[in-house]
Tab-separated table of C-alpha atoms and ligand atoms in Angstrom:
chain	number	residue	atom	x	y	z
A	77	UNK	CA	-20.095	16.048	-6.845
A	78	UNK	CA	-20.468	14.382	-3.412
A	79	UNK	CA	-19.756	16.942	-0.468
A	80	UNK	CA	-18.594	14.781	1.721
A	81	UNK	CA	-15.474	13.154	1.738
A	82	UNK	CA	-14.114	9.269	0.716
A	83	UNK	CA	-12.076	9.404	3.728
A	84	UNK	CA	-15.224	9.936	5.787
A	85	UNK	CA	-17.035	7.665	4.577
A	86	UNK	CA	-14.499	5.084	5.482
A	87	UNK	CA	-15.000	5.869	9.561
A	88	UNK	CA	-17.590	4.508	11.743
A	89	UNK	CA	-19.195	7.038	14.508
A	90	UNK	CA	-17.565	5.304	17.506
A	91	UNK	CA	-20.259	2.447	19.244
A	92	UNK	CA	-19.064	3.488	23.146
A	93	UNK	CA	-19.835	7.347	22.157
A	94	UNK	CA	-23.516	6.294	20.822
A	95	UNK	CA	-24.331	4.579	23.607
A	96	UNK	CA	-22.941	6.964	26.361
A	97	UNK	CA	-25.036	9.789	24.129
A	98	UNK	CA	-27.744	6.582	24.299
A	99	UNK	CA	-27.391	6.435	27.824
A	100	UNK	CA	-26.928	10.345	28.735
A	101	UNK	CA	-30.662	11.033	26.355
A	102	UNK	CA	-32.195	8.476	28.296
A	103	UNK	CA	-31.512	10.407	31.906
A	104	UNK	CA	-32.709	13.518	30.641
A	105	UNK	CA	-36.297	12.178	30.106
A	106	UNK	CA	-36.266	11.123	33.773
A	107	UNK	CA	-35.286	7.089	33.444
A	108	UNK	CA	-32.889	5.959	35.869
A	109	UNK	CA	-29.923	5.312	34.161
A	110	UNK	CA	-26.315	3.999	35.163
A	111	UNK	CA	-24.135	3.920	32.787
A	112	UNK	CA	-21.096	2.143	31.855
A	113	UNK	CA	-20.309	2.779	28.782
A	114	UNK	CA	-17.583	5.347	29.140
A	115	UNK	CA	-13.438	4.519	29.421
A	116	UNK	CA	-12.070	6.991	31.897
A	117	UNK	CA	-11.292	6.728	35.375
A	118	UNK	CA	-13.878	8.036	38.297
A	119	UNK	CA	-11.133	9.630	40.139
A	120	UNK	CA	-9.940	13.304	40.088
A	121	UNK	CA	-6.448	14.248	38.736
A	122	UNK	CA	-4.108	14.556	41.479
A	123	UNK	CA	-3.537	17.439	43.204
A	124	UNK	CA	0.045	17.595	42.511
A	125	UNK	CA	-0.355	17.418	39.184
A	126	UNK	CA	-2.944	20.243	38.448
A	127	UNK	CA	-1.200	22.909	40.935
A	128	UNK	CA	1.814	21.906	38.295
A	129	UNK	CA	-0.638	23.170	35.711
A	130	UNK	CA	-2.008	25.847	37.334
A	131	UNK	CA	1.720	26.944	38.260
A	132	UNK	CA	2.367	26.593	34.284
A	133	UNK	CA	-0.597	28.995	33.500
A	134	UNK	CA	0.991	31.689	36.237
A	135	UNK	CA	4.478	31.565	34.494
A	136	UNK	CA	3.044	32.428	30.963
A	137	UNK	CA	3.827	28.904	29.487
A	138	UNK	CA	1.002	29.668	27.436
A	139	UNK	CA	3.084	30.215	23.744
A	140	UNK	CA	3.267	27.526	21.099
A	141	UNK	CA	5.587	25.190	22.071
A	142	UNK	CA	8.086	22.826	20.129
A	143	UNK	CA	5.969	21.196	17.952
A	144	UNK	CA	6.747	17.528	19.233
A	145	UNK	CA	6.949	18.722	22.744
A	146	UNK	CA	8.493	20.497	25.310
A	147	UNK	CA	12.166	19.306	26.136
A	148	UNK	CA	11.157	19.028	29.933
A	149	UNK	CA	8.310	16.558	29.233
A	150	UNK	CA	10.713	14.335	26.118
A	151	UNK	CA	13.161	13.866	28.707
A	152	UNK	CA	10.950	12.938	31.112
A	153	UNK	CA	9.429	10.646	28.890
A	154	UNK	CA	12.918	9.299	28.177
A	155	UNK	CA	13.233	8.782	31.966
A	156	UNK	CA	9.915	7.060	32.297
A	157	UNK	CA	11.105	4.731	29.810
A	158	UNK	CA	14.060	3.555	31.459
A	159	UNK	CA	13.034	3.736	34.968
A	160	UNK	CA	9.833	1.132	33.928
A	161	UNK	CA	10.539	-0.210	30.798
A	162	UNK	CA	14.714	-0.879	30.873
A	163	UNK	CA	13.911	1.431	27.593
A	164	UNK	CA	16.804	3.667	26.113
A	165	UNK	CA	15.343	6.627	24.354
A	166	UNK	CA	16.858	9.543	23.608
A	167	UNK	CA	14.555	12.824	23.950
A	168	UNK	CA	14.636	13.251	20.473
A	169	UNK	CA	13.366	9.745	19.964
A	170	UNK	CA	10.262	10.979	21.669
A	171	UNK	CA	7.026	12.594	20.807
A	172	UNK	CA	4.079	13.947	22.550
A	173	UNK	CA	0.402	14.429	21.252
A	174	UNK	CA	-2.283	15.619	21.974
A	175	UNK	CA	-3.863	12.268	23.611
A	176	UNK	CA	-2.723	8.759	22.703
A	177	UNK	CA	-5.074	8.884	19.636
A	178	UNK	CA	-3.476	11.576	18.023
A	179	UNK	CA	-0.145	9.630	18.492
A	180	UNK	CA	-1.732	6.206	16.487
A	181	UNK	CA	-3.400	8.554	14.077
A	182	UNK	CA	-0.071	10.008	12.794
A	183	UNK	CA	2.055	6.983	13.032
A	184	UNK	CA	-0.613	5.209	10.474
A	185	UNK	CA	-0.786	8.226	8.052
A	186	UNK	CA	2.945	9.278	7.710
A	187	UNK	CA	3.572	5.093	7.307
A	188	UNK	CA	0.308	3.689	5.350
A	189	UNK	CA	0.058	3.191	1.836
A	190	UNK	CA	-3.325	1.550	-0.051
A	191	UNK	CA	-2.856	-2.033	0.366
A	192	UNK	CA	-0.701	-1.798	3.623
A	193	UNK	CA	-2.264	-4.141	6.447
A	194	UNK	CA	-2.630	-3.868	9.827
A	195	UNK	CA	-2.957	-6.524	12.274
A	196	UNK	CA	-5.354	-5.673	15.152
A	197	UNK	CA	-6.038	-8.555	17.648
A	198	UNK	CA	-10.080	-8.757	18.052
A	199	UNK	CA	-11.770	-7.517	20.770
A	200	UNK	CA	-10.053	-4.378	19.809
A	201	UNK	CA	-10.171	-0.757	20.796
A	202	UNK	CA	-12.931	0.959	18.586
A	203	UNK	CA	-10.872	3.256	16.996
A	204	UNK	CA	-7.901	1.269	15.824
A	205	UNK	CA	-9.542	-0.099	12.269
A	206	UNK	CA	-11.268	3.540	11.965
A	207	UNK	CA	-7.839	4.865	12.399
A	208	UNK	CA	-5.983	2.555	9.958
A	209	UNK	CA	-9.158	2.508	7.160
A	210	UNK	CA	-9.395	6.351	7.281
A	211	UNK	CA	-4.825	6.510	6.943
A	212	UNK	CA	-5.773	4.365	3.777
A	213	UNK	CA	-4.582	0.737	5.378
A	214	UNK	CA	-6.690	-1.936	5.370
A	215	UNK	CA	-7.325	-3.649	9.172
A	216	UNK	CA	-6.637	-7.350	9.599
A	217	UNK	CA	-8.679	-8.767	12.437
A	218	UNK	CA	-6.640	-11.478	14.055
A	219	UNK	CA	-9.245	-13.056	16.463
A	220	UNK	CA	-8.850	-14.032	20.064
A	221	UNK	CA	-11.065	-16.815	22.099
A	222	UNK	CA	-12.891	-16.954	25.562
A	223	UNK	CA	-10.751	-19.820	26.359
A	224	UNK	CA	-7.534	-18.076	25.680
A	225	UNK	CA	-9.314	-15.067	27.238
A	226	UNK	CA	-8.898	-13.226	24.731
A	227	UNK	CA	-5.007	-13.268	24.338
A	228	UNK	CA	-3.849	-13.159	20.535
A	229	UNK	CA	-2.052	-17.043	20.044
A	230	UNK	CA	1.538	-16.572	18.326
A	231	UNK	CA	-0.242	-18.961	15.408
A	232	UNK	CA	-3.202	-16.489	14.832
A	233	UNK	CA	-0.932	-13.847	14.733
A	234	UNK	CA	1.531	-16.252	12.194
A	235	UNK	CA	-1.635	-16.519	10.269
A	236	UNK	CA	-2.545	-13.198	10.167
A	237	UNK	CA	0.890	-11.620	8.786
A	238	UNK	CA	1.430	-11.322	5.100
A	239	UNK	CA	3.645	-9.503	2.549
A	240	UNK	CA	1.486	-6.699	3.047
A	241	UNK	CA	1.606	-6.253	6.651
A	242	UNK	CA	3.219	-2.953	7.925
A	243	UNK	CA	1.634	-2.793	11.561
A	244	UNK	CA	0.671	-4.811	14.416
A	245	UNK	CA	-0.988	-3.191	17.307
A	246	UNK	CA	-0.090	-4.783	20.687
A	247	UNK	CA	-2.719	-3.325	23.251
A	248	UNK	CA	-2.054	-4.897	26.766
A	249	UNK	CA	-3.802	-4.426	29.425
A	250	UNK	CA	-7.288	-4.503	26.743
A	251	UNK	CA	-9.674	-2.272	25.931
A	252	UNK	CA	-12.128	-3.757	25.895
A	253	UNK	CA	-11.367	-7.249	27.470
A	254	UNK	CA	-8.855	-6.000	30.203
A	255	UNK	CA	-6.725	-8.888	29.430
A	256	UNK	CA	-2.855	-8.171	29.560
A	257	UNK	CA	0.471	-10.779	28.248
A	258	UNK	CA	2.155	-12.341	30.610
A	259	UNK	CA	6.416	-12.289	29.757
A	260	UNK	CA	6.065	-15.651	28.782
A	261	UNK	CA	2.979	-15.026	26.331
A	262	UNK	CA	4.402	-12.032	25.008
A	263	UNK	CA	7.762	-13.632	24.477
A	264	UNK	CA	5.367	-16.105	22.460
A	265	UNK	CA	4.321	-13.187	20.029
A	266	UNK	CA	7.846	-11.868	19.538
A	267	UNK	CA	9.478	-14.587	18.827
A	268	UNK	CA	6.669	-14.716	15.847
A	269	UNK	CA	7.552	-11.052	14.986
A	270	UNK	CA	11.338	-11.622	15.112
A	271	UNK	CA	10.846	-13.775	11.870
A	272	UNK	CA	8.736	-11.416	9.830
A	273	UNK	CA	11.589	-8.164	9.930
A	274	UNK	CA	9.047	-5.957	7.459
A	275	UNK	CA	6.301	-5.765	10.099
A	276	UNK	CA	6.497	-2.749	12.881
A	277	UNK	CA	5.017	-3.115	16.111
A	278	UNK	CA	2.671	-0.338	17.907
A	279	UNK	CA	2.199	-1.383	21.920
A	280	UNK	CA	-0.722	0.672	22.639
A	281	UNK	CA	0.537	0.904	26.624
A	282	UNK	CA	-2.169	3.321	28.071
A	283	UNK	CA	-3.331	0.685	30.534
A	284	UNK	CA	0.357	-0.536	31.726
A	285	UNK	CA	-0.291	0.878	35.260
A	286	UNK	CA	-3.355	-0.165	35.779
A	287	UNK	CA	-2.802	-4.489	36.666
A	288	UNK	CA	-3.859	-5.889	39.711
A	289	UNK	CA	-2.601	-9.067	41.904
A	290	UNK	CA	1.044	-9.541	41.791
A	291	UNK	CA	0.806	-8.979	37.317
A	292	UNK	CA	3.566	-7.908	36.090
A	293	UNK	CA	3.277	-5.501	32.963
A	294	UNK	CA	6.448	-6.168	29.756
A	295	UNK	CA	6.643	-4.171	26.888
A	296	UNK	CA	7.545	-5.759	23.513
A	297	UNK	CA	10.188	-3.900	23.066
A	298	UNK	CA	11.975	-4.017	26.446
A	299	UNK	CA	11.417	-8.577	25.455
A	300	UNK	CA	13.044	-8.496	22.361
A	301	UNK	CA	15.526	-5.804	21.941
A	302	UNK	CA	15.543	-7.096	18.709
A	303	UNK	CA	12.360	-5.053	17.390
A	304	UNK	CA	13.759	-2.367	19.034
A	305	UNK	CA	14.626	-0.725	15.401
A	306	UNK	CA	10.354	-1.376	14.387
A	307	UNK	CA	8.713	-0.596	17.734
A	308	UNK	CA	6.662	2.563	18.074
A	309	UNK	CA	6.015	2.252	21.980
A	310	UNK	CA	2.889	4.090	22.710
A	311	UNK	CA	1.610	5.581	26.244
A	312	UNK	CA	-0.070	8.310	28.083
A	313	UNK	CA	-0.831	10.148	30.654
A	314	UNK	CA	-4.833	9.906	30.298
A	315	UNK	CA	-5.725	6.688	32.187
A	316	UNK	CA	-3.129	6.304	34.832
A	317	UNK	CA	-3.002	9.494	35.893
A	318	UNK	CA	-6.304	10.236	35.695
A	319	UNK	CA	-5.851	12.905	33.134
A	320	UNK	CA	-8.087	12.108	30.398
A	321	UNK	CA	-9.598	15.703	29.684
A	322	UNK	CA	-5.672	16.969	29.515
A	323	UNK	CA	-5.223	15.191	26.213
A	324	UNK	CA	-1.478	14.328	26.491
A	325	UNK	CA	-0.142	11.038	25.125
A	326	UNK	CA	3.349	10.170	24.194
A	327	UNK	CA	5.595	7.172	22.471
A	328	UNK	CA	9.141	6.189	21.980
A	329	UNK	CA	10.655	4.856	18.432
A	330	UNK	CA	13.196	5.397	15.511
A	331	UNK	CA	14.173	9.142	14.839
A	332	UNK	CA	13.041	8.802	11.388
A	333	UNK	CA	9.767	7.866	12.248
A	334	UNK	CA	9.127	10.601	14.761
A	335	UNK	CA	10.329	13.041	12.760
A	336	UNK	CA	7.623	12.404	9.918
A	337	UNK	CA	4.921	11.971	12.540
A	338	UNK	CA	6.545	15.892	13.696
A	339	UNK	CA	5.920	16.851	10.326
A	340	UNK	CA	2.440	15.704	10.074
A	341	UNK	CA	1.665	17.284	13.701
A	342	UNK	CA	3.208	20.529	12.505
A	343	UNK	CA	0.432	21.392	10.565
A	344	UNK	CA	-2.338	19.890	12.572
A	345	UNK	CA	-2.046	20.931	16.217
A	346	UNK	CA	1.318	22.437	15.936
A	347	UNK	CA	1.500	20.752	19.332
A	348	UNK	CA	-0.245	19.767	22.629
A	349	UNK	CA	-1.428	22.233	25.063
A	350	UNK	CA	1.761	23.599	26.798
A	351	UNK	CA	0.196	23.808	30.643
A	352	UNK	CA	-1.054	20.012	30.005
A	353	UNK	CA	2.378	19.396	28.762
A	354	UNK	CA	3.706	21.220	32.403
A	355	UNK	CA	0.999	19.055	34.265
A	356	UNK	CA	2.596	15.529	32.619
A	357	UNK	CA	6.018	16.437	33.447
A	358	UNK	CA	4.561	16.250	37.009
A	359	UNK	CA	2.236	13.234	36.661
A	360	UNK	CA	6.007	11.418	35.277
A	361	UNK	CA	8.702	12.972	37.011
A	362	UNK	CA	6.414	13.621	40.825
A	363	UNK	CA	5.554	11.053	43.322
A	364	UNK	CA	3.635	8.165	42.394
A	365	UNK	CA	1.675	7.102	45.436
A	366	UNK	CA	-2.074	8.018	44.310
A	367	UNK	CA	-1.462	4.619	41.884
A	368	UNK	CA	-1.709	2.007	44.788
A	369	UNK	CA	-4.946	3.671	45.830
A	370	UNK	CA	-6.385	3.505	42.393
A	371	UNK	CA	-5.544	-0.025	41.685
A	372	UNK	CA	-6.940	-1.279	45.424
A	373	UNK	CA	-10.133	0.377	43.818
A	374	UNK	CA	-10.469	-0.306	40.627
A	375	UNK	CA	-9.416	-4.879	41.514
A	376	UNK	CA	-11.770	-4.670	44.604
A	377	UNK	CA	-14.614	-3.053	41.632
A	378	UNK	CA	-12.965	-5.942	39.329
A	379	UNK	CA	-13.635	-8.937	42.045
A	380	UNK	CA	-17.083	-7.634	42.839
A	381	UNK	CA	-18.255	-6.900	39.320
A	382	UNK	CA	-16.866	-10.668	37.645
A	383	UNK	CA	-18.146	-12.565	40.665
A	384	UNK	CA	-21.777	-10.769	40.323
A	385	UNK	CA	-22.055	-11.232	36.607
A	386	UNK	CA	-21.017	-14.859	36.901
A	387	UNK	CA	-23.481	-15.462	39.440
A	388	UNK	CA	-26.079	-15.148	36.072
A	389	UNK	CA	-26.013	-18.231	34.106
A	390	UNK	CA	-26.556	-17.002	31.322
A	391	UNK	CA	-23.131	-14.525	31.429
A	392	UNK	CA	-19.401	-16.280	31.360
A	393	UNK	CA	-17.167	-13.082	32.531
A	394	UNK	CA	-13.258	-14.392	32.719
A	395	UNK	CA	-11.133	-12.577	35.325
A	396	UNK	CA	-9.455	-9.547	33.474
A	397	UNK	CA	-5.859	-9.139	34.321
A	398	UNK	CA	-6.113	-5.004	34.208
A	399	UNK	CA	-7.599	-2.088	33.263
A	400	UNK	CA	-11.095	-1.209	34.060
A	401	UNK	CA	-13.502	-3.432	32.166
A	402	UNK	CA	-14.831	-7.214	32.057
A	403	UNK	CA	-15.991	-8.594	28.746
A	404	UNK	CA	-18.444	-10.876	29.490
A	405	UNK	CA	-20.407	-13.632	26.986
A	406	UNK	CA	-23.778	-13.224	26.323
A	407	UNK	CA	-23.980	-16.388	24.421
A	408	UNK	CA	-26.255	-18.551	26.652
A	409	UNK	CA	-28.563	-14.957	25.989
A	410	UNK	CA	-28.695	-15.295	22.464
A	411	UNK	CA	-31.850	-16.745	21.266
A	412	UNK	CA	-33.848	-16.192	24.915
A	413	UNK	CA	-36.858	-13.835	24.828
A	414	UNK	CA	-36.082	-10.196	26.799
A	415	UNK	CA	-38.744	-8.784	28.846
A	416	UNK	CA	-40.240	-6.716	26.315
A	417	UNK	CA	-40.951	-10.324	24.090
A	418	UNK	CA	-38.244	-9.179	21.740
A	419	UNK	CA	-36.006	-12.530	21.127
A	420	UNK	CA	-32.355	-11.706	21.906
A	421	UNK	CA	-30.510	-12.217	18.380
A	422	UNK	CA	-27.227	-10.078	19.078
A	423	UNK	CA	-25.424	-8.977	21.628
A	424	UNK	CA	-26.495	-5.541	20.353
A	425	UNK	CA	-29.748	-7.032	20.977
A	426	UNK	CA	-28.918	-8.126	24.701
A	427	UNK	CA	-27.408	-4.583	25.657
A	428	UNK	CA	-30.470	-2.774	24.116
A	429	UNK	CA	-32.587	-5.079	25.763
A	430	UNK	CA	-30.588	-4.303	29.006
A	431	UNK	CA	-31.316	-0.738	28.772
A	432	UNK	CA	-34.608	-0.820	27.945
A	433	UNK	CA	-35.784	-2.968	30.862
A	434	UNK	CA	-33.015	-2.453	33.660
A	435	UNK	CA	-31.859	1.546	32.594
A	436	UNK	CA	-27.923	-0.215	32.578
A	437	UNK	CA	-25.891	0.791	29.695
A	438	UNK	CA	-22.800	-1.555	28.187
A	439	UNK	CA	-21.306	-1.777	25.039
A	440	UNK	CA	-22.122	-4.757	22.392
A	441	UNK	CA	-18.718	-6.574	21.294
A	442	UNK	CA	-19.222	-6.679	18.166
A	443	UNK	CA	-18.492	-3.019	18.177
A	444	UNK	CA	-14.952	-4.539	19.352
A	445	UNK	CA	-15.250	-7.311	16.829
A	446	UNK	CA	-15.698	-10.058	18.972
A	447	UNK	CA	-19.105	-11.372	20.480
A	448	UNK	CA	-21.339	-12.232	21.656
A	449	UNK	CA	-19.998	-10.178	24.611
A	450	UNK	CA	-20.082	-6.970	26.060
A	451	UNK	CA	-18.119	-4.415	27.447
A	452	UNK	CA	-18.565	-3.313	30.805
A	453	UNK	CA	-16.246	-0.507	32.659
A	454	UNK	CA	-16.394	-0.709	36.408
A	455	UNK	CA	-14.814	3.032	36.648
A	456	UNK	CA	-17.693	3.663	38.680
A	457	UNK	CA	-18.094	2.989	43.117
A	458	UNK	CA	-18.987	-0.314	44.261
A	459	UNK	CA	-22.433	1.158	45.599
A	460	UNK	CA	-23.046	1.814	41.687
A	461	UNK	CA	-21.317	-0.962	40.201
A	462	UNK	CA	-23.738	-3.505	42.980
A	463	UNK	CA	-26.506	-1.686	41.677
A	464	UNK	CA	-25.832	-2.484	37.862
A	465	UNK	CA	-25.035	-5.717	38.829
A	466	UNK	CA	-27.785	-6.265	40.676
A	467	UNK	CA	-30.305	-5.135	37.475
A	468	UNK	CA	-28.267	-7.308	34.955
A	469	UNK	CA	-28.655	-10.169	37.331
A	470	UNK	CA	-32.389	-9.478	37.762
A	471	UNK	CA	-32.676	-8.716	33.621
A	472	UNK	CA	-31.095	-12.157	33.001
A	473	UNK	CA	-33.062	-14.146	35.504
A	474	UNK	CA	-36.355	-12.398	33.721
A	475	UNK	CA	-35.499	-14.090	29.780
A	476	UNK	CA	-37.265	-16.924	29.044
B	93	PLP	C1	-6.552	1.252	24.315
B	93	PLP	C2	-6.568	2.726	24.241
B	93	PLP	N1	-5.588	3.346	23.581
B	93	PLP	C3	-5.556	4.669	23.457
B	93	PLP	C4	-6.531	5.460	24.014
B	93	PLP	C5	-6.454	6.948	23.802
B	93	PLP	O1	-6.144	7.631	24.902
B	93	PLP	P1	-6.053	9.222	24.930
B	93	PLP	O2	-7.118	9.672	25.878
B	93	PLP	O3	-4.690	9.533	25.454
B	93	PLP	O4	-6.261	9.750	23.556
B	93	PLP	C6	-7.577	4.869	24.704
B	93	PLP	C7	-8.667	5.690	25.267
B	93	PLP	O5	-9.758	5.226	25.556
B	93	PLP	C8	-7.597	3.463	24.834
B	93	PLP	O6	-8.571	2.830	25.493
């Protein structure tokens, strides 16, 4: 009898945690490493935000709380929702978990069935086919081009809906590509969705504040009021907020559906941490003025990064709209020799290659399902992010 689980055996160790372990086993034998791998903000949690947790912590908020979250942070959610989204939730149409993943985790397994599909638009968030494969669904990749960089077309998506399809996961800005919907684009994709009324829709938001220029972020939901009914709006507290560690994330959606998801949490977690809970009613209810600082950092680490990779000609990095990372091509690379006389085959090849010779670690698309590419996060200063530059530059003018 096998030990291990079926279940198990269904998930993939996820690619940005290998290499960041890659990365982090290289440094201790003495190389001089940077690495990129890793998708959470540089910058510290504001200081608003942890005296609210430390404040928590002094009034004894340390019991278990309501399982799907305290009523403070739900209506704060609630809030949030309207005051950015034009969003009417109720509290009790809320739920918070403990991070954004445990929030997609439970909305697959109190919803998928063997057999049920899931679009995911390629490059895609490691975790999302993990997620749905381990919840018994099976993932349907819906790829993305370069050209369309890497925004899902309303025919691919047409194409990749079935009688079997119970999800779609809409994740704008990216992770990895950083690419976000315009209105119009998104409008595109609903208008799709509008005609196919068994298929539920899961905006992965985490990114929303995060978009530089004069972007403007749109929800599904708040488009077409008309998925309103099938829309499991998903956020968090982790990236714009700088709050990864706290392990808060929230969404918005039919009662019915956050109730089973409350059922499933009762007996995992029985709910998220009560001071990070105190923290996030902070981070969304207090001022918001540490945001303009972080996203005049993390475009002028955008601008520098994309105009130093496509300096290389052998790298073709669009301009991402938001987040923090530029998914570059590698496919002038592929079939070059590396340094170490190796011929570059893969992108897995290129960003081993890359850390071998230059001690700068990316992740390979195809861990994202889409390559040649890879991913690079620029949550990291400019002196550092010039640096890594500077060796991938030097690492592709050395292939022959
Ligand atoms: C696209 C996307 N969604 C969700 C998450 C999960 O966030 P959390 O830290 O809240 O679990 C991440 C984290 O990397 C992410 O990149």
């Amino acid at each position: 009898m096998a030990f291990f689980s079926d279940a198990l055996a269904r998930m993939k160790p996820s690619a940005t945690m290998v290499v960041t372990q890659k990365a982090r086993d290289l440094k201790a034998t003495g190389r001089d490493i940077i690495s990129l791998s890793v998708g959470e903000p540089d910058f510290d949690t504001p200081a608003h935000i942890k005296k609210a947790g430390i404040a928590a912590i002094e009034r004894n908020e340390t019991r278990y709380p309501p399982v799907s979250g305290i009523i403070p942070l739900r209506e704060a959610i609630a809030k949030k929702f309207k005051r950015e989204n034009n969003l009417d939730y109720k509290p009790s149409q809320t739920i918070v978990g403990t991070g954004g993943k445990q929030i997609l985790f439970n909305a697959f397994l109190a919803t998928l069935n063997a057999g049920d599909e899931v679009v995911i638009p390629a490059p895609f968030w490691v975790s999302y086919p993990e997620m749905v494969a381990i919840c018994g669904g099976t993932p349907v990749i819906a790829p993305t081009t370069l050209k369309d960089n890497f925004k899902l077309k309303p025919e691919a998506l047409e194409k990749a809906i079935t009688p079997k399809t119970k999800w779609i996961i809409l994740n704008s800005p990216s992770n990895p590509s950083g690419a976000a919907y315009t209105y119009d684009e998104l409008k595109a994709l609903t208008d799709v969705l509008v005609k196919h009324p068994h298929v539920w829709i899961l905006p992965d938001d985490m990114y929303e504040h995060l978009v530089y220029g004069d972007f403007k972020f749109f929800t599904p939901a708040e488009i077409e009021p008309r998925l309103y009914e099938r829309t499991l709006t998903m956020n968090g507290v982790s990236k714009a907020y700088a709050m990864t560690g706290w392990r808060i994330g929230y969404a918005a959606g039919p009662e019915k559906l956050v109730k089973a998801m409350d059922t499933l949490q009762g007996q995992q977690t029985s709910g998220a941490c009560t001071i990070a809970q105190w923290a996030s009613v902070e981070a969304l209810n207090g001022p918001q003025d540490h945001l303009p600082k972080f996203k005049k950092s993390f475009e002028e680490r955008r601008d520098l990064v994309v105009s130093m990779l496509n300096q290389t000609s052998y790298l073709e990095c669009p301009v991402p709209e938001g987040a923090f990372y530029v998914y570059p091509s590698c496919a002038k690379a592929i079939g070059r020799k590396a340094p170490s006389g190796n011929t570059i085959k893969t992108d897995e090849d290129f960003v081993t290659e890359l850390l071998e010779a230059e001690g700068v670690a990316v992740v390979h698309g195809s861990a994202f399902g889409l390559g040649p590419n890879f991913r690079l996060s620029y949550a990291a200063s400019s002196k550092v992010l010039e640096d890594a530059c500077g060796r991938i530059q030097r690492f592709c003018g050395a292939l022959r």
